[in-house]
Amino acid sequence: MDKEICQGLRKVFEHSQEATLITVTSALGSTPRKPGAKMLVFADGTTVGTIGGGCGEAEAKREAFKVMATHTPKIYYLNMTAGVDQDEGMVCGGIMGLFIDYWGSRSPVAQTKPHKEYLLSLESNDNPVLVTVIEAVEERLIGKKLFLKNNGDVLGDLGIEELNRVALESAEAGGKKFYPLLVSLDSEFELCEPSITKATFRLLIEPPTIVVQLLILGAGFIAQPLVAMAKILGYEVTVVDDRLSLANSSRFNSADRFICNDFERALDDININAQTFVVIVTKGSYSDKVCLWKVINQPARYIGMMGSYRKVKALKAELEEKGVGRESLKKLYSPIGLKIGAETPEEIAVSILSQLIKVQKRLA
């Protein structure tokens, strides 16, 4: 969930306000936003985030006020095929499924508690995977939530034990993705294809974030084009280096965060999760070894390191002697990047990002 949305939801509870949270759950055809996009609508009409703007967003906002008035969450399908946004310069031809959820001071305690606990878990870097009932034959179940923390703890309740079981199985799989999942179940709690069998329940599985967290360890000549290109791709980028002359705002003004500190101490304070991609491009073998030692047993989606085959082989052998498992070392991508004959820093950055995209799309 975006930081701005989290901050807005925190404001809802701290100031006893009313709001609705709109989440895009599906997108058919040409739509301005994809599943996972969110917009928070406050009672005074102000918003945080966007689901695409224009007349479509205005229509969704009207439905959000209806939910705010009834305190009852619902699914709403925004039909954008009629071309009503042409005057706004938005010619869309698709349908977006929206889940409009009530978050506010008038929610029952049983609903408010998991909302608050989920926000706290996000802020505490517990990397929670959220499961929400968005459709059910029994209306009392719609909007119920549970979430799975990265330590295995489960909070919340979907109201039916079998539903909880399927939700947890789905959460374990969905937490490794960068996009939300829709899970349809029949009356026997078995997975079904809604186009063939009418679903009795539909669950929305949301990972902690839908944004790639790119952690670049080393602020040398490759890091600059790598940061610039990664931001074009929409990644959230952190750069770490122990040299103030390199890790500074003048060289990395587009990075979301840069840290000038000893690599080991810096990595102690960085949350690495299943949405994190780590690129090790430090100034030398010793700092490469320090970084690899700190991250190799972390749950990062990708760990890549610059270096020759000979250097990498020696480094792996040294880490094995220090107790790092051979299986853990197998997940290291090194030499880093796809083989495209890259030579310049910009070409090497393209090579690295191509490999990241390949891993992200599960093509590797």
Tab-separated table of C-alpha atoms in Angstrom:
chain	number	residue	atom	x	y	z
A	1	MET	CA	0.000	0.000	0.000
A	2	ASP	CA	1.311	3.481	-0.902
A	3	LYS	CA	2.706	5.575	1.953
A	4	GLU	CA	0.279	8.419	1.176
A	5	ILE	CA	-2.716	6.084	1.460
A	6	CYS	CA	-1.377	4.658	4.742
A	7	GLN	CA	-0.923	8.156	6.130
A	8	GLY	CA	-4.447	9.074	5.065
A	9	LEU	CA	-5.913	6.003	6.770
A	10	ARG	CA	-3.928	6.737	9.918
A	11	LYS	CA	-5.467	10.236	9.886
A	12	VAL	CA	-8.942	8.669	9.665
A	13	PHE	CA	-8.468	6.861	12.978
A	14	GLU	CA	-6.450	9.517	14.791
A	15	HIS	CA	-9.073	12.199	14.086
A	16	SER	CA	-12.203	9.972	14.137
A	17	GLN	CA	-13.009	10.770	10.519
A	18	GLU	CA	-14.983	8.920	7.888
A	19	ALA	CA	-13.569	7.677	4.602
A	20	THR	CA	-13.889	5.036	1.931
A	21	LEU	CA	-11.025	3.219	0.279
A	22	ILE	CA	-11.448	2.347	-3.399
A	23	THR	CA	-9.249	-0.457	-4.733
A	24	VAL	CA	-9.074	-1.518	-8.364
A	25	THR	CA	-9.570	-5.300	-8.257
A	26	SER	CA	-9.774	-6.100	-11.965
A	27	ALA	CA	-9.277	-4.428	-15.325
A	28	LEU	CA	-10.777	-5.607	-18.601
A	29	GLY	CA	-9.759	-3.880	-21.807
A	30	SER	CA	-8.171	-0.426	-21.866
A	31	THR	CA	-8.318	1.176	-18.409
A	32	PRO	CA	-6.374	4.092	-16.878
A	33	ARG	CA	-5.210	2.111	-13.834
A	34	LYS	CA	-4.459	-1.537	-13.159
A	35	PRO	CA	-5.373	-3.822	-10.233
A	36	GLY	CA	-3.924	-2.598	-6.970
A	37	ALA	CA	-4.413	1.126	-7.631
A	38	LYS	CA	-6.150	2.885	-4.735
A	39	MET	CA	-7.937	6.100	-3.929
A	40	LEU	CA	-8.973	7.239	-0.461
A	41	VAL	CA	-12.080	9.452	-0.321
A	42	PHE	CA	-12.770	11.560	2.765
A	43	ALA	CA	-16.179	12.792	3.886
A	44	ASP	CA	-15.318	16.368	2.849
A	45	GLY	CA	-14.632	15.220	-0.719
A	46	THR	CA	-10.850	15.411	-0.589
A	47	THR	CA	-8.943	12.427	-1.939
A	48	VAL	CA	-5.569	10.738	-1.724
A	49	GLY	CA	-4.343	8.712	-4.688
A	50	THR	CA	-6.116	8.205	-7.983
A	51	ILE	CA	-7.804	5.485	-10.003
A	52	GLY	CA	-7.453	7.376	-13.277
A	53	GLY	CA	-9.111	10.768	-13.036
A	54	GLY	CA	-11.845	12.113	-15.303
A	55	CYS	CA	-15.520	11.166	-15.327
A	56	GLY	CA	-14.771	7.569	-14.359
A	57	GLU	CA	-13.122	8.628	-11.132
A	58	ALA	CA	-15.967	11.065	-10.443
A	59	GLU	CA	-18.466	8.210	-10.822
A	60	ALA	CA	-16.444	6.049	-8.444
A	61	LYS	CA	-16.350	8.911	-5.967
A	62	ARG	CA	-20.157	9.156	-6.013
A	63	GLU	CA	-20.376	5.441	-5.221
A	64	ALA	CA	-17.838	5.950	-2.438
A	65	PHE	CA	-20.152	8.468	-0.749
A	66	LYS	CA	-22.988	5.927	-0.916
A	67	VAL	CA	-20.804	3.413	0.900
A	68	MET	CA	-19.880	6.104	3.428
A	69	ALA	CA	-23.553	6.745	4.099
A	70	THR	CA	-24.459	3.067	4.604
A	71	HIS	CA	-21.127	1.882	6.118
A	72	THR	CA	-21.503	-1.147	3.849
A	73	PRO	CA	-18.633	-2.135	1.509
A	74	LYS	CA	-19.401	-3.296	-2.014
A	75	ILE	CA	-18.062	-4.247	-5.434
A	76	TYR	CA	-18.755	-1.778	-8.228
A	77	TYR	CA	-17.969	-2.191	-11.918
A	78	LEU	CA	-16.962	1.034	-13.634
A	79	ASN	CA	-17.889	0.763	-17.308
A	80	MET	CA	-15.626	2.979	-19.381
A	81	THR	CA	-16.622	1.648	-22.793
A	82	ALA	CA	-19.193	4.352	-23.543
A	83	GLY	CA	-16.540	6.958	-24.337
A	84	VAL	CA	-17.953	9.444	-21.812
A	85	ASP	CA	-14.428	10.712	-21.036
A	86	GLN	CA	-13.577	11.765	-24.582
A	87	ASP	CA	-14.119	15.434	-23.756
A	88	GLU	CA	-11.644	15.005	-20.889
A	89	GLY	CA	-9.054	13.573	-23.249
A	90	MET	CA	-9.467	10.070	-21.802
A	91	VAL	CA	-10.695	7.579	-24.368
A	92	CYS	CA	-10.865	4.331	-22.425
A	93	GLY	CA	-12.581	1.204	-23.580
A	94	GLY	CA	-12.548	-1.076	-20.578
A	95	ILE	CA	-14.235	-2.053	-17.345
A	96	MET	CA	-12.631	-1.680	-13.926
A	97	GLY	CA	-13.780	-3.732	-10.973
A	98	LEU	CA	-13.668	-1.636	-7.801
A	99	PHE	CA	-13.963	-2.707	-4.188
A	100	ILE	CA	-15.255	0.242	-2.173
A	101	ASP	CA	-14.606	-0.272	1.516
A	102	TYR	CA	-15.712	1.786	4.500
A	103	TRP	CA	-12.924	2.875	6.837
A	104	GLY	CA	-14.161	5.165	9.552
A	105	SER	CA	-15.129	5.965	13.088
A	106	ARG	CA	-18.552	4.363	12.720
A	107	SER	CA	-17.219	0.920	11.854
A	108	PRO	CA	-17.987	-1.797	14.394
A	109	VAL	CA	-15.114	-2.615	16.766
A	110	ALA	CA	-14.728	-6.050	15.135
A	111	GLN	CA	-13.977	-4.268	11.856
A	112	THR	CA	-11.973	-1.315	13.184
A	113	LYS	CA	-9.525	-3.481	15.119
A	114	PRO	CA	-8.128	-5.419	12.106
A	115	HIS	CA	-7.940	-2.152	10.130
A	116	LYS	CA	-5.770	-0.539	12.807
A	117	GLU	CA	-3.669	-3.666	13.313
A	118	TYR	CA	-3.041	-3.932	9.571
A	119	LEU	CA	-1.827	-0.318	9.371
A	120	LEU	CA	0.427	-0.867	12.381
A	121	SER	CA	1.827	-4.009	10.768
A	122	LEU	CA	2.613	-2.080	7.557
A	123	GLU	CA	4.340	0.667	9.526
A	124	SER	CA	6.320	-1.915	11.523
A	125	ASN	CA	7.689	-3.519	8.326
A	126	ASP	CA	5.952	-6.819	9.069
A	127	ASN	CA	5.176	-7.081	5.333
A	128	PRO	CA	1.576	-8.204	5.881
A	129	VAL	CA	-0.391	-9.880	3.104
A	130	LEU	CA	-4.007	-8.724	3.319
A	131	VAL	CA	-6.988	-10.917	2.423
A	132	THR	CA	-10.414	-9.291	2.066
A	133	VAL	CA	-13.776	-10.878	1.275
A	134	ILE	CA	-15.093	-8.746	-1.587
A	135	GLU	CA	-18.025	-10.936	-2.640
A	136	ALA	CA	-20.085	-13.454	-0.688
A	137	VAL	CA	-23.591	-14.871	-0.639
A	138	GLU	CA	-23.795	-13.845	3.014
A	139	GLU	CA	-23.499	-10.062	3.006
A	140	ARG	CA	-22.209	-10.030	6.596
A	141	LEU	CA	-18.943	-11.501	5.332
A	142	ILE	CA	-18.203	-8.774	2.745
A	143	GLY	CA	-15.349	-6.588	3.918
A	144	LYS	CA	-14.050	-9.023	6.516
A	145	LYS	CA	-10.264	-9.230	6.612
A	146	LEU	CA	-7.314	-11.176	7.849
A	147	PHE	CA	-3.640	-10.687	7.222
A	148	LEU	CA	-0.517	-12.791	7.379
A	149	LYS	CA	2.709	-11.299	8.770
A	150	ASN	CA	6.143	-12.310	7.559
A	151	ASN	CA	6.754	-14.123	10.861
A	152	GLY	CA	3.721	-16.352	10.302
A	153	ASP	CA	1.373	-14.572	12.706
A	154	VAL	CA	-2.229	-14.282	11.532
A	155	LEU	CA	-4.609	-11.531	12.617
A	156	GLY	CA	-8.251	-11.113	11.680
A	157	ASP	CA	-11.056	-13.492	10.792
A	158	LEU	CA	-13.137	-13.986	7.634
A	159	GLY	CA	-16.045	-15.461	9.569
A	160	ILE	CA	-15.830	-19.075	8.339
A	161	GLU	CA	-13.038	-21.483	9.285
A	162	GLU	CA	-12.751	-23.002	5.806
A	163	LEU	CA	-12.570	-19.542	4.299
A	164	ASN	CA	-9.716	-18.686	6.682
A	165	ARG	CA	-7.864	-21.826	5.610
A	166	VAL	CA	-8.080	-21.033	1.893
A	167	ALA	CA	-7.239	-17.388	2.570
A	168	LEU	CA	-4.004	-18.296	4.341
A	169	GLU	CA	-2.958	-20.656	1.567
A	170	SER	CA	-3.615	-17.903	-0.968
A	171	ALA	CA	-1.819	-15.300	1.152
A	172	GLU	CA	1.360	-17.375	1.239
A	173	ALA	CA	1.397	-17.475	-2.558
A	174	GLY	CA	0.130	-13.927	-3.126
A	175	GLY	CA	2.685	-12.303	-0.839
A	176	LYS	CA	5.463	-13.048	-3.336
A	177	LYS	CA	3.784	-11.169	-6.175
A	178	PHE	CA	3.764	-7.516	-7.151
A	179	TYR	CA	0.086	-7.374	-7.950
A	180	PRO	CA	-3.140	-8.341	-6.172
A	181	LEU	CA	-4.835	-11.672	-6.813
A	182	LEU	CA	-8.515	-12.486	-7.083
A	183	VAL	CA	-9.468	-15.899	-5.734
A	184	SER	CA	-12.910	-17.325	-6.606
A	185	LEU	CA	-14.377	-20.187	-4.564
A	186	ASP	CA	-17.452	-22.345	-4.986
A	187	SER	CA	-19.804	-23.394	-2.184
A	188	GLU	CA	-17.400	-26.201	-1.213
A	189	PHE	CA	-14.529	-23.707	-0.813
A	190	GLU	CA	-12.801	-25.090	-3.901
A	191	LEU	CA	-11.142	-22.835	-6.454
A	192	CYS	CA	-13.386	-22.162	-9.427
A	193	GLU	CA	-13.408	-20.254	-12.682
A	194	PRO	CA	-16.228	-17.672	-12.347
A	195	SER	CA	-16.899	-17.697	-16.098
A	196	ILE	CA	-17.852	-21.375	-15.745
A	197	THR	CA	-19.078	-21.765	-12.162
A	198	LYS	CA	-20.769	-18.982	-10.203
A	199	ALA	CA	-18.473	-18.053	-7.341
A	200	THR	CA	-19.855	-18.218	-3.814
A	201	PHE	CA	-16.931	-16.248	-2.430
A	202	ARG	CA	-14.319	-13.954	-3.939
A	203	LEU	CA	-11.199	-12.974	-2.038
A	204	LEU	CA	-8.816	-10.124	-2.790
A	205	ILE	CA	-5.194	-10.968	-1.906
A	206	GLU	CA	-2.949	-7.908	-1.607
A	207	PRO	CA	0.837	-8.038	-1.130
A	208	PRO	CA	2.439	-5.423	1.154
A	209	THR	CA	3.404	-3.328	-1.863
A	210	ILE	CA	2.971	-3.398	-5.625
A	211	VAL	CA	6.141	-1.343	-6.104
A	212	VAL	CA	9.553	-2.906	-6.684
A	213	GLN	CA	11.977	-1.887	-3.937
A	214	LEU	CA	15.387	-1.559	-5.596
A	215	LEU	CA	18.318	-1.478	-3.168
A	216	ILE	CA	21.576	-0.438	-4.841
A	217	LEU	CA	24.660	-1.098	-2.726
A	218	GLY	CA	27.382	1.084	-4.189
A	219	ALA	CA	27.109	4.594	-5.633
A	220	GLY	CA	29.724	4.385	-8.369
A	221	PHE	CA	29.579	4.899	-12.125
A	222	ILE	CA	26.908	2.224	-12.749
A	223	ALA	CA	24.558	3.425	-10.003
A	224	GLN	CA	23.690	6.759	-11.634
A	225	PRO	CA	22.156	5.450	-14.889
A	226	LEU	CA	20.701	2.515	-12.937
A	227	VAL	CA	18.796	4.881	-10.633
A	228	ALA	CA	17.582	7.056	-13.510
A	229	MET	CA	16.277	4.109	-15.530
A	230	ALA	CA	14.778	2.373	-12.487
A	231	LYS	CA	12.727	5.470	-11.682
A	232	ILE	CA	11.370	5.482	-15.242
A	233	LEU	CA	10.185	1.916	-14.549
A	234	GLY	CA	8.441	3.107	-11.392
A	235	TYR	CA	10.779	1.443	-8.896
A	236	GLU	CA	11.330	2.792	-5.385
A	237	VAL	CA	15.101	3.224	-5.197
A	238	THR	CA	17.497	3.321	-2.243
A	239	VAL	CA	21.238	3.882	-2.759
A	240	VAL	CA	23.818	3.033	-0.079
A	241	ASP	CA	27.513	3.908	-0.027
A	242	ASP	CA	30.078	4.783	2.625
A	243	ARG	CA	31.544	7.649	0.581
A	244	LEU	CA	29.900	11.041	1.069
A	245	SER	CA	31.414	12.269	-2.188
A	246	LEU	CA	29.234	9.718	-4.012
A	247	ALA	CA	26.149	9.124	-1.839
A	248	ASN	CA	24.623	12.591	-1.966
A	249	SER	CA	21.611	14.425	-3.372
A	250	SER	CA	23.502	16.151	-6.171
A	251	ARG	CA	24.378	12.797	-7.760
A	252	PHE	CA	21.137	10.974	-6.906
A	253	ASN	CA	18.393	13.597	-6.861
A	254	SER	CA	15.877	11.144	-8.339
A	255	ALA	CA	16.533	8.373	-5.788
A	256	ASP	CA	13.847	7.948	-3.138
A	257	ARG	CA	16.528	7.563	-0.486
A	258	PHE	CA	20.294	7.626	-0.302
A	259	ILE	CA	22.241	6.507	2.756
A	260	CYS	CA	25.831	7.434	3.469
A	261	ASN	CA	26.983	4.955	6.077
A	262	ASP	CA	29.040	1.850	6.621
A	263	PHE	CA	27.391	-0.896	4.534
A	264	GLU	CA	26.975	-3.269	7.454
A	265	ARG	CA	25.341	-0.692	9.732
A	266	ALA	CA	23.177	0.647	6.914
A	267	LEU	CA	21.857	-2.827	6.057
A	268	ASP	CA	20.937	-3.445	9.699
A	269	ASP	CA	18.322	-0.690	9.370
A	270	ILE	CA	16.893	-1.558	5.938
A	271	ASN	CA	13.794	-3.728	5.613
A	272	ILE	CA	14.427	-6.394	2.956
A	273	ASN	CA	11.369	-8.384	1.912
A	274	ALA	CA	9.952	-10.388	-0.979
A	275	GLN	CA	9.476	-7.171	-2.988
A	276	THR	CA	13.143	-6.156	-2.625
A	277	PHE	CA	15.675	-6.429	-5.453
A	278	VAL	CA	19.284	-6.042	-4.299
A	279	VAL	CA	22.068	-4.948	-6.656
A	280	ILE	CA	25.623	-5.100	-5.274
A	281	VAL	CA	27.989	-2.813	-7.193
A	282	THR	CA	30.382	-1.597	-4.504
A	283	LYS	CA	33.963	-0.329	-4.858
A	284	GLY	CA	35.726	-3.624	-4.142
A	285	SER	CA	35.751	-7.267	-3.102
A	286	TYR	CA	35.731	-6.611	0.647
A	287	SER	CA	32.627	-4.416	0.613
A	288	ASP	CA	30.972	-6.826	-1.860
A	289	LYS	CA	31.584	-9.627	0.643
A	290	VAL	CA	30.194	-7.589	3.543
A	291	CYS	CA	27.033	-6.756	1.589
A	292	LEU	CA	26.507	-10.295	0.332
A	293	TRP	CA	27.002	-11.689	3.832
A	294	LYS	CA	24.299	-9.331	5.158
A	295	VAL	CA	21.691	-9.949	2.449
A	296	ILE	CA	22.148	-13.535	1.244
A	297	ASN	CA	19.840	-15.059	3.875
A	298	GLN	CA	17.267	-12.278	3.592
A	299	PRO	CA	13.960	-12.937	1.748
A	300	ALA	CA	14.888	-10.667	-1.186
A	301	ARG	CA	13.336	-11.530	-4.562
A	302	TYR	CA	16.626	-10.896	-6.332
A	303	ILE	CA	20.267	-10.524	-5.316
A	304	GLY	CA	22.756	-9.658	-8.059
A	305	MET	CA	26.432	-8.785	-7.773
A	306	MET	CA	28.954	-7.286	-10.164
A	307	GLY	CA	32.125	-9.337	-10.606
A	308	SER	CA	34.029	-11.825	-12.725
A	309	TYR	CA	33.361	-15.573	-12.527
A	310	ARG	CA	36.688	-16.032	-10.738
A	311	LYS	CA	35.963	-13.367	-8.130
A	312	VAL	CA	32.446	-14.642	-7.500
A	313	LYS	CA	33.619	-18.238	-7.146
A	314	ALA	CA	36.227	-17.240	-4.548
A	315	LEU	CA	33.723	-15.091	-2.652
A	316	LYS	CA	31.147	-17.893	-2.538
A	317	ALA	CA	33.762	-20.328	-1.228
A	318	GLU	CA	34.727	-17.876	1.507
A	319	LEU	CA	31.108	-17.385	2.572
A	320	GLU	CA	30.514	-21.144	2.604
A	321	GLU	CA	33.433	-21.475	5.008
A	322	LYS	CA	31.718	-18.889	7.220
A	323	GLY	CA	28.560	-21.007	7.317
A	324	VAL	CA	26.419	-19.677	4.475
A	325	GLY	CA	24.485	-22.564	2.921
A	326	ARG	CA	25.193	-23.573	-0.656
A	327	GLU	CA	21.469	-23.368	-1.479
A	328	SER	CA	21.373	-19.758	-0.306
A	329	LEU	CA	24.337	-18.885	-2.527
A	330	LYS	CA	22.620	-20.451	-5.542
A	331	LYS	CA	20.108	-17.607	-5.619
A	332	LEU	CA	22.882	-15.097	-6.343
A	333	TYR	CA	22.823	-13.682	-9.878
A	334	SER	CA	26.466	-13.086	-10.717
A	335	PRO	CA	28.007	-11.960	-12.948
A	336	ILE	CA	25.053	-9.611	-12.902
A	337	GLY	CA	22.734	-8.744	-15.792
A	338	LEU	CA	21.647	-10.337	-19.035
A	339	LYS	CA	24.311	-11.076	-21.631
A	340	ILE	CA	23.778	-8.328	-24.207
A	341	GLY	CA	27.399	-7.316	-24.740
A	342	ALA	CA	27.039	-4.304	-22.438
A	343	GLU	CA	30.131	-2.107	-22.011
A	344	THR	CA	29.196	1.443	-20.993
A	345	PRO	CA	27.597	2.240	-17.599
A	346	GLU	CA	24.294	2.934	-19.354
A	347	GLU	CA	24.391	-0.374	-21.238
A	348	ILE	CA	25.274	-2.251	-18.046
A	349	ALA	CA	22.317	-0.572	-16.311
A	350	VAL	CA	20.025	-1.756	-19.126
A	351	SER	CA	21.457	-5.267	-18.761
A	352	ILE	CA	20.826	-5.301	-14.994
A	353	LEU	CA	17.299	-3.906	-15.252
A	354	SER	CA	16.464	-6.389	-18.010
A	355	GLN	CA	17.411	-9.201	-15.655
A	356	LEU	CA	15.350	-7.660	-12.846
A	357	ILE	CA	12.300	-7.442	-15.105
A	358	LYS	CA	12.820	-11.047	-16.182
A	359	VAL	CA	12.864	-12.177	-12.557
A	360	GLN	CA	9.945	-9.928	-11.642
A	361	LYS	CA	7.823	-11.413	-14.427
A	362	ARG	CA	8.956	-14.901	-13.349
A	363	LEU	CA	10.599	-15.589	-16.687
A	364	ALA	CA	14.015	-16.388	-15.212
